[in-house]
Coordinates of C-alpha atoms in Angstrom, one line a residue:
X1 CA 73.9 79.1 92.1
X2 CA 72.1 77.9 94.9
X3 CA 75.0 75.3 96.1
X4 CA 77.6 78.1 95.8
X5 CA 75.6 80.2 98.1
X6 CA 75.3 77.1 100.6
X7 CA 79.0 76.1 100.5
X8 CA 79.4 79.9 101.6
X9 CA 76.5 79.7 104.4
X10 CA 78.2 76.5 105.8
X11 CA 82.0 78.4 105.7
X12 CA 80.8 81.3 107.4
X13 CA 78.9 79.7 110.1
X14 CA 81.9 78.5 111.7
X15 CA 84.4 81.2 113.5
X16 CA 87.6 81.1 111.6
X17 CA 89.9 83.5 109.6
X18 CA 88.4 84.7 106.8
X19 CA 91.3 83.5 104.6
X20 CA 90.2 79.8 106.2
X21 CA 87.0 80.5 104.9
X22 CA 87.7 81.6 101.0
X23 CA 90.0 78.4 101.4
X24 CA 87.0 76.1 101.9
X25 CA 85.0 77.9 100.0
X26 CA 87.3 77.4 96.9
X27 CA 88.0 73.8 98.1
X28 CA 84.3 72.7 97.9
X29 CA 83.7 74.7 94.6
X30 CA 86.6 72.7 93.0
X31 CA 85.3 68.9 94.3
X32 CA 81.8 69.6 93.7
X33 CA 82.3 71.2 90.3
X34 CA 85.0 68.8 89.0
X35 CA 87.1 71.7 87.8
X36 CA 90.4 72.5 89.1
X37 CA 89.8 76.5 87.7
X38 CA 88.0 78.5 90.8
X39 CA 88.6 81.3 91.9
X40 CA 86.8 83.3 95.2
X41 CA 87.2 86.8 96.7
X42 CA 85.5 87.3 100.2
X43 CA 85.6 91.4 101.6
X44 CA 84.1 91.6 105.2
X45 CA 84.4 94.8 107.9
X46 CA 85.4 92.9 111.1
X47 CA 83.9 94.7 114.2
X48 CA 86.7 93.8 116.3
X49 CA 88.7 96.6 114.4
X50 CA 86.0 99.2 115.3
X51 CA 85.8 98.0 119.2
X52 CA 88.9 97.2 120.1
X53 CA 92.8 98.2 119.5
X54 CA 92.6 100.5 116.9
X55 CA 89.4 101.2 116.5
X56 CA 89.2 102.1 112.9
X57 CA 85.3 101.7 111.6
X58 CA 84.6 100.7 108.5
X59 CA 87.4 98.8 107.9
X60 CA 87.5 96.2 105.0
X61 CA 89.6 93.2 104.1
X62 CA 89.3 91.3 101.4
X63 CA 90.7 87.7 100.8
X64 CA 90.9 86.3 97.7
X65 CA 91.8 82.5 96.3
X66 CA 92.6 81.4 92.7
X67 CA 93.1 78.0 91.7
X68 CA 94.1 76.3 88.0
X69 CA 93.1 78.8 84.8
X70 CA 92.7 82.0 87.3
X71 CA 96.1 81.5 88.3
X72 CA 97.7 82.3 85.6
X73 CA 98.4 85.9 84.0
X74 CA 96.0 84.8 81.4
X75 CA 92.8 86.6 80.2
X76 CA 91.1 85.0 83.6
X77 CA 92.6 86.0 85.8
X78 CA 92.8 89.8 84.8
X79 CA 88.9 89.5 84.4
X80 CA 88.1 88.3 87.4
X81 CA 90.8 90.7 89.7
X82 CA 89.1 93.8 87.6
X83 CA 85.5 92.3 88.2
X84 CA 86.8 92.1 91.4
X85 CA 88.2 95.5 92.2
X86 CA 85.4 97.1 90.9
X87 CA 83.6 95.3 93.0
X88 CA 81.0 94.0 90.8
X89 CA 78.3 91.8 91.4

């Protein structure tokens, strides 16, 4: 659990997208675990929506990556989009 969270830290240091970031963040998980099935989901309020243009606060987007089993419309990948959307932790 401990490498996950680092492989995140390291992503979100940089300034990028956030989609660039759940990208990486699912490329590292899939080289350092072996496995081609990962899946990642990122949700983040992004002040420049709540200081600039339209200023909506509290705005949320969330990105999400699947790769090999979680791709599929298999019992994976309907578990992890419900954990997902229900946000659970």
């Amino acid at each position: 659990m401990s490498k996950i969270a680092r492989i995140a830290q390291a992503h979100g240091h940089r300034l990028q997208l956030q989609e660039r970031i759940v990208r990486g963040i699912a490329a590292d998980l899939m080289q350092v675990s072996g496995s081609p099935d990962v899946a990642v989901t990122a949700s983040g309020t992004h002040s420049c929506m709540s200081a600039r243009g339209v200023r909506e606060t509290g705005a949320v987007t969330t990105s999400t990556r699947t790769h090999g089993a979680f791709t599929a419309k298999g019992p994976l990948a309907s578990l992890f989009l419900s954990l997902t959307a229900k946000g659970a932790r």
